[in-house]
Short mmCIF file of C-alpha atoms and ligand atoms in Angstrom, two decimals:
data_model
loop_
_atom_site.label_atom_id
_atom_site.label_comp_id
_atom_site.label_asym_id
_atom_site.label_seq_id
_atom_site.Cartn_x
_atom_site.Cartn_y
_atom_site.Cartn_z
CA MET K 15 128.81 82.99 97.49
CA LYS K 16 126.79 85.25 99.79
CA GLN K 17 123.17 84.09 99.72
CA LEU K 18 120.55 86.85 100.15
CA LYS K 19 117.40 86.07 102.03
CA HIS K 20 113.77 87.05 101.87
CA TYR K 21 112.35 88.57 105.03
CA ILE K 22 108.90 87.10 105.71
CA ASN K 23 106.97 87.34 108.96
CA GLY K 24 110.05 88.51 110.81
CA GLU K 25 112.22 85.58 109.68
CA PHE K 26 114.94 85.40 107.06
CA SER K 27 114.48 82.62 104.50
CA ILE K 28 116.25 81.32 101.40
CA ALA K 29 113.24 79.38 100.11
CA GLY K 30 112.48 80.04 96.48
CA ASN K 31 111.94 78.58 93.04
CA ASP K 32 114.80 77.08 91.05
CA ASN K 33 115.93 80.38 89.57
CA ILE K 34 119.25 81.56 91.03
CA ILE K 35 119.88 85.24 90.27
CA PRO K 36 123.43 86.58 90.44
CA VAL K 37 123.93 90.00 92.03
CA ILE K 38 126.69 91.86 90.18
CA ASN K 39 128.92 94.75 91.13
CA PRO K 40 128.53 97.00 88.08
CA ALA K 41 131.88 98.68 88.63
CA THR K 42 133.78 95.39 88.06
CA GLY K 43 131.26 92.95 86.62
CA GLU K 44 132.03 90.52 89.45
CA GLN K 45 129.32 88.59 91.25
CA VAL K 46 128.94 89.60 94.92
CA ALA K 47 125.86 87.64 96.03
CA GLN K 48 123.01 85.51 94.75
CA ILE K 49 119.27 85.28 95.23
CA ASN K 50 116.97 82.27 95.27
CA GLU K 51 114.11 83.88 93.47
CA ALA K 52 110.86 84.15 95.46
CA GLY K 53 108.11 82.31 93.62
CA ALA K 54 104.34 82.32 94.11
CA ALA K 55 104.64 80.35 97.40
CA GLU K 56 107.02 82.82 99.02
CA VAL K 57 105.01 85.80 97.81
CA ASP K 58 101.87 84.21 99.21
CA ALA K 59 103.58 83.63 102.58
CA ALA K 60 104.70 87.28 102.67
CA VAL K 61 101.27 88.67 101.76
CA THR K 62 99.56 86.35 104.26
CA ALA K 63 101.98 87.51 106.99
CA ALA K 64 101.26 91.13 106.11
CA LYS K 65 97.52 90.52 106.16
CA ASN K 66 97.67 88.78 109.54
CA ALA K 67 99.89 91.48 111.02
CA LEU K 68 97.11 94.02 110.39
CA LYS K 69 94.98 92.11 112.90
CA GLY K 70 97.73 91.88 115.52
CA GLU K 71 99.30 94.47 117.86
CA TRP K 72 100.26 96.64 114.88
CA GLY K 73 96.61 97.13 113.92
CA SER K 74 95.66 98.51 117.37
CA MET K 75 98.90 100.35 118.15
CA ALA K 76 98.67 103.98 119.28
CA VAL K 77 100.03 106.48 116.73
CA GLN K 78 102.75 107.61 119.13
CA ASP K 79 104.01 104.02 119.46
CA ARG K 80 104.17 103.71 115.67
CA VAL K 81 106.02 107.00 115.53
CA ASP K 82 108.52 105.76 118.12
CA ILE K 83 109.19 102.63 116.02
CA LEU K 84 109.69 104.73 112.86
CA TYR K 85 112.23 106.84 114.72
CA ARG K 86 114.05 103.70 115.87
CA ILE K 87 114.14 102.44 112.28
CA ALA K 88 115.73 105.74 111.14
CA ASP K 89 118.20 105.54 114.01
CA GLY K 90 118.90 101.91 113.12
CA ILE K 91 119.86 102.87 109.56
CA ASN K 92 122.11 105.68 110.79
CA ALA K 93 123.71 103.36 113.35
CA ARG K 94 124.67 101.01 110.47
CA PHE K 95 125.40 103.87 108.07
CA ASP K 96 128.65 102.32 106.77
CA ASP K 97 127.05 98.92 106.14
CA PHE K 98 124.26 100.58 104.11
CA LEU K 99 126.79 102.73 102.25
CA GLU K 100 128.97 99.79 101.30
CA ALA K 101 125.96 97.69 100.23
CA GLU K 102 124.39 100.45 98.14
CA CYS K 103 127.64 101.24 96.33
CA LEU K 104 128.46 97.55 95.77
CA ASP K 105 125.03 97.02 94.23
CA THR K 106 124.89 100.16 92.06
CA GLY K 107 128.53 101.09 91.52
CA LYS K 108 127.69 104.70 92.50
CA PRO K 109 130.43 106.77 94.12
CA TYR K 110 130.56 106.62 97.91
CA SER K 111 130.65 110.44 97.93
CA LEU K 112 127.18 110.49 96.33
CA ALA K 113 125.51 107.80 98.44
CA ARG K 114 127.00 109.18 101.61
CA HIS K 115 125.30 112.57 100.99
CA ILE K 116 122.06 111.48 99.35
CA ASP K 117 120.99 107.83 99.33
CA ILE K 118 121.68 106.74 102.93
CA PRO K 119 120.75 109.94 104.81
CA ARG K 120 117.51 110.17 102.78
CA GLY K 121 116.85 106.48 103.46
CA ALA K 122 116.84 107.22 107.20
CA ALA K 123 115.12 110.60 106.90
CA ASN K 124 112.18 109.06 105.03
CA PHE K 125 111.05 107.35 108.29
CA LYS K 126 111.36 110.45 110.43
CA ILE K 127 109.62 112.83 108.03
CA PHE K 128 106.51 110.64 107.81
CA ALA K 129 106.57 109.91 111.52
CA ASP K 130 106.39 113.69 112.07
CA THR K 131 103.72 114.11 109.38
CA ILE K 132 101.39 111.47 110.81
CA LYS K 133 101.44 113.11 114.23
CA ASN K 134 100.02 116.33 112.80
CA ILE K 135 97.10 115.06 110.75
CA ASN K 136 93.72 116.41 111.81
CA GLU K 137 90.41 114.73 111.26
CA GLU K 138 87.58 116.92 109.92
CA THR K 139 84.08 117.58 111.29
CA PHE K 140 81.07 119.10 109.49
CA HIS K 141 77.88 120.17 111.26
CA MET K 142 74.79 120.20 109.09
CA PRO K 143 71.21 121.31 109.57
CA THR K 144 68.37 118.78 109.29
CA PRO K 145 64.66 119.45 108.57
CA ASP K 146 63.62 118.56 112.17
CA GLY K 147 66.07 121.12 113.51
CA THR K 148 68.24 118.75 115.54
CA GLY K 149 71.12 118.73 113.05
CA ALA K 150 73.74 116.16 112.27
CA LEU K 151 77.44 115.83 112.83
CA ASN K 152 79.74 114.38 110.20
CA TYR K 153 83.31 113.42 111.02
CA THR K 154 86.01 111.69 109.09
CA VAL K 155 88.03 108.82 110.42
CA THR K 156 91.14 107.39 108.81
CA ARG K 157 92.24 103.81 108.61
CA PRO K 158 95.16 102.12 106.87
CA LYS K 159 94.56 100.82 103.38
CA GLY K 160 95.84 97.36 104.30
CA VAL K 161 98.56 95.32 102.63
CA ILE K 162 100.64 97.51 100.32
CA ALA K 163 102.83 96.07 97.54
CA VAL K 164 105.97 98.20 97.14
CA ILE K 165 107.95 97.77 93.91
CA GLY K 166 111.07 99.78 93.24
CA PRO K 167 113.78 100.40 90.63
CA TRP K 168 117.56 100.05 90.85
CA ASN K 169 118.79 103.63 90.50
CA LEU K 170 118.16 104.86 94.08
CA PRO K 171 117.20 101.58 95.73
CA LEU K 172 117.15 102.48 99.44
CA LEU K 173 115.97 106.07 98.99
CA LEU K 174 113.01 105.20 96.77
CA MET K 175 111.95 102.12 98.72
CA THR K 176 111.91 103.92 102.06
CA TRP K 177 110.10 106.85 100.42
CA LYS K 178 107.17 104.41 100.14
CA VAL K 179 107.71 102.16 103.18
CA GLY K 180 108.03 105.17 105.56
CA PRO K 181 104.57 106.65 104.89
CA ALA K 182 102.92 103.22 104.45
CA LEU K 183 103.99 102.21 107.96
CA ALA K 184 103.29 105.65 109.40
CA CYS K 185 99.68 105.20 108.28
CA GLY K 186 99.47 101.76 109.95
CA ASN K 187 99.64 99.60 106.81
CA THR K 188 101.76 96.51 106.34
CA VAL K 189 104.03 96.10 103.35
CA VAL K 190 105.55 93.49 101.01
CA VAL K 191 108.52 94.99 99.21
CA LYS K 192 110.01 93.73 95.96
CA SER K 193 113.14 95.71 95.24
CA SER K 194 114.86 95.49 91.86
CA GLU K 195 116.61 92.16 91.20
CA GLU K 196 119.64 94.30 90.27
CA THR K 197 119.90 95.89 93.72
CA PRO K 198 118.63 93.77 96.64
CA LEU K 199 121.44 94.39 99.16
CA THR K 200 120.04 97.33 101.18
CA THR K 201 116.56 95.78 101.19
CA THR K 202 118.03 92.80 103.01
CA LEU K 203 119.82 95.04 105.54
CA LEU K 204 116.59 96.89 106.17
CA GLY K 205 114.94 93.65 107.36
CA GLU K 206 117.65 93.41 110.06
CA VAL K 207 117.01 97.02 111.10
CA MET K 208 113.25 96.35 111.34
CA THR K 209 113.81 93.41 113.70
CA ALA K 210 116.19 95.46 115.88
CA ALA K 211 113.69 98.37 115.97
CA GLY K 212 111.00 96.08 117.40
CA LEU K 213 108.64 96.19 114.42
CA PRO K 214 106.09 93.38 114.92
CA ALA K 215 106.61 90.36 112.70
CA GLY K 216 104.75 90.52 109.37
CA VAL K 217 104.52 94.33 109.17
CA PHE K 218 107.52 94.64 106.82
CA ASN K 219 108.26 91.79 104.40
CA THR K 220 110.59 91.46 101.44
CA VAL K 221 110.55 89.10 98.51
CA LEU K 222 113.54 89.10 96.17
CA GLY K 223 113.31 88.19 92.52
CA THR K 224 112.58 89.32 88.98
CA GLY K 225 109.67 91.46 87.83
CA PRO K 226 107.95 88.88 85.63
CA VAL K 227 108.01 86.21 88.36
CA THR K 228 108.15 87.68 91.88
CA GLY K 229 106.74 91.10 90.93
CA GLU K 230 103.91 89.58 88.88
CA ALA K 231 102.95 87.22 91.73
CA LEU K 232 102.88 90.14 94.11
CA VAL K 233 100.81 92.60 92.10
CA SER K 234 98.31 89.91 91.14
CA HIS K 235 97.88 88.58 94.66
CA PRO K 236 94.24 89.09 95.68
CA ASP K 237 95.12 90.06 99.27
CA VAL K 238 97.24 93.04 98.19
CA ASP K 239 95.06 96.13 98.81
CA ALA K 240 97.11 98.78 96.98
CA ILE K 241 100.24 98.96 94.82
CA THR K 242 102.92 101.64 94.81
CA PHE K 243 105.41 101.43 91.97
CA THR K 244 108.45 103.37 90.84
CA GLY K 245 110.02 102.32 87.57
CA SER K 246 109.64 102.60 83.81
CA THR K 247 106.45 103.67 82.06
CA PRO K 248 105.91 100.32 80.18
CA THR K 249 106.12 98.34 83.45
CA GLY K 250 103.84 100.85 85.16
CA GLN K 251 101.26 100.42 82.41
CA HIS K 252 101.43 96.65 82.81
CA ILE K 253 101.07 96.82 86.60
CA MET K 254 98.12 99.17 86.25
CA GLN K 255 96.26 96.41 84.48
CA ALA K 256 96.92 94.04 87.39
CA ALA K 257 95.63 96.74 89.78
CA ALA K 258 92.39 96.92 87.83
CA ILE K 259 91.57 93.37 88.93
CA GLY K 260 89.96 93.89 92.29
CA VAL K 261 89.84 97.69 91.68
CA ARG K 262 92.92 98.38 93.78
CA ASP K 263 94.48 101.77 94.27
CA ILE K 264 97.79 102.44 92.53
CA SER K 265 100.51 105.07 92.72
CA LEU K 266 102.88 105.29 89.74
CA GLU K 267 106.21 107.17 89.61
CA LEU K 268 107.40 106.54 86.06
CA GLY K 269 109.91 107.64 83.44
CA GLY K 270 110.78 111.08 82.11
CA LYS K 271 112.50 113.01 79.34
CA ASN K 272 113.07 116.19 81.24
CA PRO K 273 113.81 119.53 79.58
CA GLY K 274 116.29 122.12 80.83
CA ILE K 275 115.73 125.66 79.49
CA VAL K 276 118.61 128.11 79.65
CA PHE K 277 117.87 131.76 78.86
CA ALA K 278 120.57 134.21 77.80
CA ASP K 279 119.99 136.19 80.98
CA CYS K 280 120.94 133.22 83.23
CA ASP K 281 123.80 133.20 85.68
CA MET K 282 126.03 131.13 83.42
CA GLU K 283 128.18 129.72 86.22
CA LYS K 284 125.12 128.38 88.12
CA ALA K 285 123.42 127.16 84.91
CA ILE K 286 126.44 125.13 83.88
CA GLU K 287 127.00 123.68 87.32
CA GLY K 288 123.34 122.70 87.72
CA THR K 289 122.91 121.37 84.20
CA LEU K 290 126.05 119.25 84.41
CA ARG K 291 124.72 117.69 87.62
CA SER K 292 121.27 117.18 86.13
CA ALA K 293 122.70 115.37 83.08
CA PHE K 294 125.45 113.31 84.70
CA ALA K 295 124.69 112.67 88.40
CA ASN K 296 124.41 108.97 89.18
CA CYS K 297 125.72 108.33 85.65
CA GLY K 298 122.51 109.85 84.25
CA GLN K 299 120.39 107.22 85.99
CA VAL K 300 118.09 109.68 87.73
CA CYS K 301 114.44 109.92 86.71
CA LEU K 302 114.64 113.68 87.28
CA GLY K 303 117.76 114.08 85.12
CA THR K 304 117.85 116.45 82.16
CA GLU K 305 118.36 114.81 78.77
CA ARG K 306 116.95 117.64 76.56
CA ILE K 307 118.56 121.03 76.93
CA TYR K 308 117.41 124.15 75.14
CA VAL K 309 119.73 127.18 75.17
CA GLU K 310 118.86 130.69 73.93
CA ARG K 311 120.87 131.27 70.77
CA PRO K 312 123.14 134.18 71.88
CA ILE K 313 124.79 131.98 74.54
CA PHE K 314 124.45 128.63 72.76
CA ASP K 315 128.09 128.21 71.61
CA GLU K 316 129.56 129.26 74.94
CA PHE K 317 127.14 127.03 76.88
CA VAL K 318 127.99 123.98 74.74
CA GLN K 319 131.72 124.56 75.12
CA ARG K 320 131.46 124.91 78.89
CA MET K 321 129.28 121.78 79.13
CA LYS K 322 131.91 119.93 77.10
CA ALA K 323 134.67 121.07 79.45
CA GLY K 324 132.58 120.05 82.47
CA ALA K 325 131.76 116.61 81.09
CA GLU K 326 135.38 115.98 80.21
CA ALA K 327 136.45 116.93 83.73
CA LEU K 328 134.30 114.19 85.30
CA THR K 329 136.34 111.41 86.91
CA LEU K 330 135.25 107.83 86.30
CA GLY K 331 136.71 105.33 88.75
CA GLU K 332 136.49 103.20 91.87
CA PRO K 333 133.35 104.03 93.84
CA THR K 334 135.42 104.17 97.03
CA ASP K 335 137.74 106.85 95.59
CA GLU K 336 136.71 110.25 96.86
CA CYS K 337 137.81 111.83 93.53
CA THR K 338 135.30 109.68 91.57
CA ASN K 339 132.22 111.54 90.46
CA LEU K 340 130.88 109.21 87.76
CA GLY K 341 130.14 105.53 88.31
CA PRO K 342 129.17 102.83 85.83
CA LEU K 343 125.75 101.96 84.41
CA ILE K 344 123.79 99.36 86.37
CA SER K 345 124.19 96.32 84.12
CA GLU K 346 125.53 95.01 80.86
CA GLN K 347 121.97 94.96 79.47
CA HIS K 348 121.47 98.63 80.34
CA ARG K 349 124.86 99.57 78.89
CA ASN K 350 123.88 97.81 75.62
CA LYS K 351 120.72 99.90 75.59
CA VAL K 352 122.55 103.18 76.25
CA ILE K 353 125.23 102.36 73.66
CA SER K 354 122.52 101.60 71.13
CA PHE K 355 121.19 105.16 71.71
CA TYR K 356 124.75 106.47 71.22
CA ALA K 357 124.86 104.61 67.87
CA GLN K 358 121.42 105.96 66.86
CA ALA K 359 122.56 109.52 67.57
CA ALA K 360 125.62 109.03 65.37
CA GLU K 361 123.53 107.48 62.59
CA ALA K 362 121.03 110.35 62.78
CA GLY K 363 123.93 112.75 62.10
CA ALA K 364 124.38 114.23 65.55
CA ASN K 365 127.38 116.41 66.23
CA ILE K 366 129.13 114.48 69.01
CA VAL K 367 130.47 117.26 71.23
CA THR K 368 132.12 114.78 73.59
CA GLY K 369 131.97 111.08 74.46
CA GLY K 370 129.88 108.66 72.48
CA GLY K 371 131.62 105.39 73.41
CA ILE K 372 133.04 103.09 76.05
CA PRO K 373 136.00 104.49 77.98
CA GLU K 374 139.35 102.81 78.67
CA MET K 375 139.32 101.82 82.33
CA PRO K 376 142.05 100.47 84.60
CA GLU K 377 142.36 96.66 84.62
CA ALA K 378 140.38 96.13 87.82
CA LEU K 379 137.38 97.97 86.37
CA GLN K 380 137.47 96.63 82.81
CA GLY K 381 134.64 94.13 83.48
CA GLY K 382 132.36 96.96 84.63
CA TYR K 383 129.61 98.69 82.64
CA TRP K 384 131.28 102.01 81.96
CA VAL K 385 130.25 104.54 79.32
CA GLU K 386 131.54 107.95 78.39
CA PRO K 387 129.56 111.04 79.41
CA THR K 388 128.18 112.22 76.11
CA ILE K 389 126.83 115.49 74.66
CA TRP K 390 125.20 115.88 71.24
CA THR K 391 123.99 118.88 69.28
CA GLY K 392 122.49 119.28 65.83
CA LEU K 393 119.55 116.88 65.95
CA PRO K 394 115.88 117.76 65.25
CA ASP K 395 113.37 117.51 68.09
CA ASP K 396 111.92 114.29 66.69
CA ALA K 397 115.25 112.38 66.74
CA VAL K 398 115.00 109.25 68.90
CA VAL K 399 117.66 110.38 71.40
CA VAL K 400 115.75 113.66 71.87
CA THR K 401 112.36 112.01 72.39
CA ASP K 402 113.09 108.75 74.27
CA GLU K 403 114.27 108.30 77.86
CA ILE K 404 117.84 106.97 77.71
CA PHE K 405 118.71 106.88 81.44
CA GLY K 406 122.41 107.31 80.79
CA PRO K 407 125.05 110.06 81.14
CA CYS K 408 124.07 111.98 78.00
CA CYS K 409 122.11 114.97 76.77
CA HIS K 410 121.25 116.77 73.56
CA ILE K 411 121.58 120.57 73.46
CA SER K 412 119.73 122.67 70.92
CA PRO K 413 119.32 126.43 70.40
CA PHE K 414 116.06 128.37 70.66
CA ASP K 415 114.99 131.92 69.76
CA ASP K 416 111.98 132.86 71.83
CA GLU K 417 110.06 131.99 74.93
CA ASP K 418 106.83 130.67 73.39
CA GLU K 419 108.82 128.48 71.03
CA VAL K 420 110.88 126.87 73.80
CA ILE K 421 107.82 126.27 76.02
CA ALA K 422 106.08 124.46 73.17
CA ARG K 423 109.19 122.40 72.41
CA ALA K 424 109.69 121.51 76.11
CA ASN K 425 106.06 120.41 76.38
CA ASN K 426 106.15 118.37 73.18
CA SER K 427 106.73 115.08 75.04
CA PRO K 428 104.54 112.23 76.36
CA TYR K 429 106.38 112.65 79.67
CA GLY K 430 105.96 115.30 82.34
CA LEU K 431 108.11 114.56 85.35
CA ALA K 432 110.59 117.42 85.90
CA SER K 433 112.04 120.53 84.27
CA ALA K 434 114.59 123.22 85.01
CA VAL K 435 114.57 126.87 83.98
CA TRP K 436 117.64 129.07 84.21
CA THR K 437 117.08 132.84 84.10
CA GLU K 438 117.80 135.84 86.31
CA ASN K 439 114.56 137.53 85.17
CA VAL K 440 112.14 136.78 88.01
CA THR K 441 108.97 137.54 86.00
CA ARG K 442 110.01 135.27 83.19
CA ALA K 443 110.98 132.54 85.68
CA HIS K 444 107.45 132.45 87.16
CA ARG K 445 105.77 132.84 83.77
CA VAL K 446 107.69 129.99 82.15
CA ALA K 447 107.64 127.66 85.19
CA ALA K 448 103.82 127.89 85.31
CA GLN K 449 103.52 126.79 81.68
CA ILE K 450 105.85 123.79 81.65
CA GLU K 451 103.97 120.48 81.87
CA SER K 452 105.92 118.73 84.62
CA GLY K 453 105.26 117.65 88.21
CA ILE K 454 108.18 119.77 89.40
CA CYS K 455 109.86 122.77 87.76
CA TRP K 456 113.10 123.96 89.25
CA VAL K 457 114.16 127.55 88.78
CA ASN K 458 117.93 128.13 88.97
CA SER K 459 118.42 124.80 90.74
CA TRP K 460 118.06 121.08 90.33
CA PHE K 461 117.26 118.18 92.70
CA LEU K 462 116.37 120.53 95.55
CA ARG K 463 113.63 118.94 97.63
CA ASP K 464 111.53 119.78 100.65
CA LEU K 465 110.11 116.39 101.53
CA ARG K 466 106.76 117.91 102.51
CA THR K 467 106.05 119.02 98.94
CA PRO K 468 104.10 116.98 96.36
CA PHE K 469 106.27 114.83 94.12
CA GLY K 470 105.07 113.05 90.99
CA GLY K 471 104.64 113.19 87.28
CA MET K 472 102.18 114.52 84.74
CA LYS K 473 101.21 112.70 81.52
CA GLN K 474 102.99 109.33 81.13
CA SER K 475 105.37 110.10 84.04
CA GLY K 476 102.90 108.82 86.59
CA ILE K 477 99.76 108.95 88.64
CA GLY K 478 99.42 110.45 92.09
CA ARG K 479 101.72 112.52 94.30
CA GLU K 480 104.04 111.46 97.12
CA GLY K 481 105.59 113.57 99.86
CA GLY K 482 104.34 114.97 103.17
CA HIS K 483 100.60 114.70 103.59
CA TYR K 484 100.20 113.80 99.89
CA SER K 485 101.70 110.38 100.63
CA LEU K 486 99.34 109.90 103.55
CA GLU K 487 96.37 110.40 101.21
CA PHE K 488 97.44 107.39 99.20
CA TYR K 489 98.22 105.15 102.17
CA THR K 490 94.99 105.99 104.08
CA GLU K 491 91.35 105.11 103.62
CA LEU K 492 88.95 107.91 104.61
CA LYS K 493 85.54 107.21 106.09
CA ASN K 494 82.79 109.69 106.88
CA ILE K 495 80.54 108.96 109.86
CA CYS K 496 77.25 110.90 109.89
CA VAL K 497 75.50 111.08 113.30
CA LYS K 498 71.96 112.47 113.48
CA LEU K 499 71.74 114.52 116.67
P1 NAD B 520 111.58 98.70 85.50
O1 NAD B 520 110.22 99.18 85.14
O2 NAD B 520 112.26 97.81 84.53
O3 NAD B 520 111.59 97.91 86.86
C1 NAD B 520 111.11 98.49 88.06
C2 NAD B 520 110.67 97.40 89.01
O4 NAD B 520 109.57 96.74 88.46
C3 NAD B 520 111.76 96.33 89.26
O5 NAD B 520 111.73 95.95 90.62
C4 NAD B 520 111.26 95.19 88.37
O6 NAD B 520 111.68 93.92 88.84
C5 NAD B 520 109.78 95.32 88.52
N1 NAD B 520 108.97 94.71 87.46
C6 NAD B 520 109.29 94.53 86.17
N2 NAD B 520 108.31 93.87 85.53
C7 NAD B 520 107.34 93.66 86.44
C8 NAD B 520 106.06 93.00 86.38
N3 NAD B 520 105.57 92.44 85.26
N4 NAD B 520 105.32 92.96 87.52
C9 NAD B 520 105.76 93.52 88.67
N5 NAD B 520 106.98 94.10 88.78
C10 NAD B 520 107.74 94.18 87.69
O7 NAD B 520 112.44 100.01 85.78
P2 NAD B 520 113.97 100.10 86.13
O8 NAD B 520 114.75 99.84 84.87
O9 NAD B 520 114.28 99.31 87.34
O10 NAD B 520 114.14 101.66 86.52
C11 NAD B 520 114.38 102.70 85.62
C12 NAD B 520 113.09 103.43 85.31
O11 NAD B 520 112.49 103.89 86.53
C13 NAD B 520 113.28 104.63 84.45
O12 NAD B 520 112.27 104.69 83.47
C14 NAD B 520 113.12 105.80 85.41
O13 NAD B 520 112.72 107.02 84.85
C15 NAD B 520 112.11 105.24 86.35
N6 NAD B 520 112.18 105.94 87.66
C16 NAD B 520 111.17 106.82 87.97
C17 NAD B 520 111.24 107.53 89.17
C18 NAD B 520 110.13 108.50 89.56
O14 NAD B 520 110.12 108.93 90.69
N7 NAD B 520 109.26 108.89 88.66
C19 NAD B 520 112.29 107.34 90.06
C20 NAD B 520 113.31 106.41 89.69
C21 NAD B 520 113.23 105.71 88.48
#
């Protein structure tokens, strides 16, 4: 069995506690690798390496030299594109066609975008008068925050990890990464790329293991200076408490229950195409996905029928098959959770427009964690499947009658991550988008990103913004120097 290794101080290691974690291909249910879980000793070694690396050549390296290394990391991912693609799809079961266009290119781009951003950051100066007339000069200097703990989820493992590691390194920090125990394969490959790119030992470290053991040891380590986390809201709340000890900075990208609002004056073709993607892409395991859809009553029946046709046209199958556009869920545990939501919808009296169960799969895939893409109608807004994040290929569609009503219903959620508005009325588009409580609101689109823009959630969907110079604010400490002239 392939043994995955931690990457600590530039060396690969299999040291760990006694817990052996199987890594499963969710498309088949077969084990593909195993991890010796990193315990407190391995986490301590990784954090100590990261702390020491801040004092070495990395700490005094010119910005341009850091930028050159970040470019070499991006080139290193692209040079091993097929290895990353295979690893990501084996770990997650997602279709190759999806990871080839999104996960792997973005994994590489995340290093280049922040290399370019760091080159263009200006420091500020302020001249001030003083009573004796000589004046004073204030100027800001930036320095890295220090050792950053990076903790990520399993749905977009490489993309979301590099989204944090890229800016952290660009700002001169060192990192200790704990990827999800479900999806450690691309994290391991990234260690190899770091070595080849000439990153000094100790700047990038990885520890593999579960949240309660490896993750807990990492976030509670006193030499971690800041924590950046993407995952569920309950875990984020827990980690926030660990960050309070030592008053450490924290960035949280958490869960969502995102609304899609479809007005009768939308371009129906575009609204259906975009809403289908937002509900079913990556088998619904996208934090930005749309699980609550509100459709203006005159087009409600047509919209539901066309969504049904679109969902039923999705092809579940081998990730390598170019015709496949829906993979499995990540694990048996997650499928049990999603199926329990399917059961709750049925018990609550939902009209099951399509799906609702486990599909028949060919023999080779029968051990995988497949579920049917599912659409419900007919439930009240306070039904569990309409209020809770499911993170599966499913959505509830309900009708609405006027703009104020739908804005209030869309905002009636503890989450505020993303939203989508479909209308051809430009005035309405701006008016509604401004009132929706979400970190991003798409108009007539979904999942469109300029990586320089702020990304993050309102309410219980997170704290802080990432992207472009917004990421640099989190990964940098600012100091003002005041010089009396
Ligand atoms: P999760 O919270 O279960 O786990 C995320 C990570 O936290 C994993 O690496 C896990 O091992 C670790 N972890 C768990 N307990 C920990 C602890 N006590 N201490 C330290 N680390 C711990 O989330 P998940 O199931 O992996 O991911 C799905 C969730 O992530 C969904 O809620 C989704 O909305 C959210 N998500 C949010 C974004 C965003 O940008 N806002 C992006 C992707 C996913």
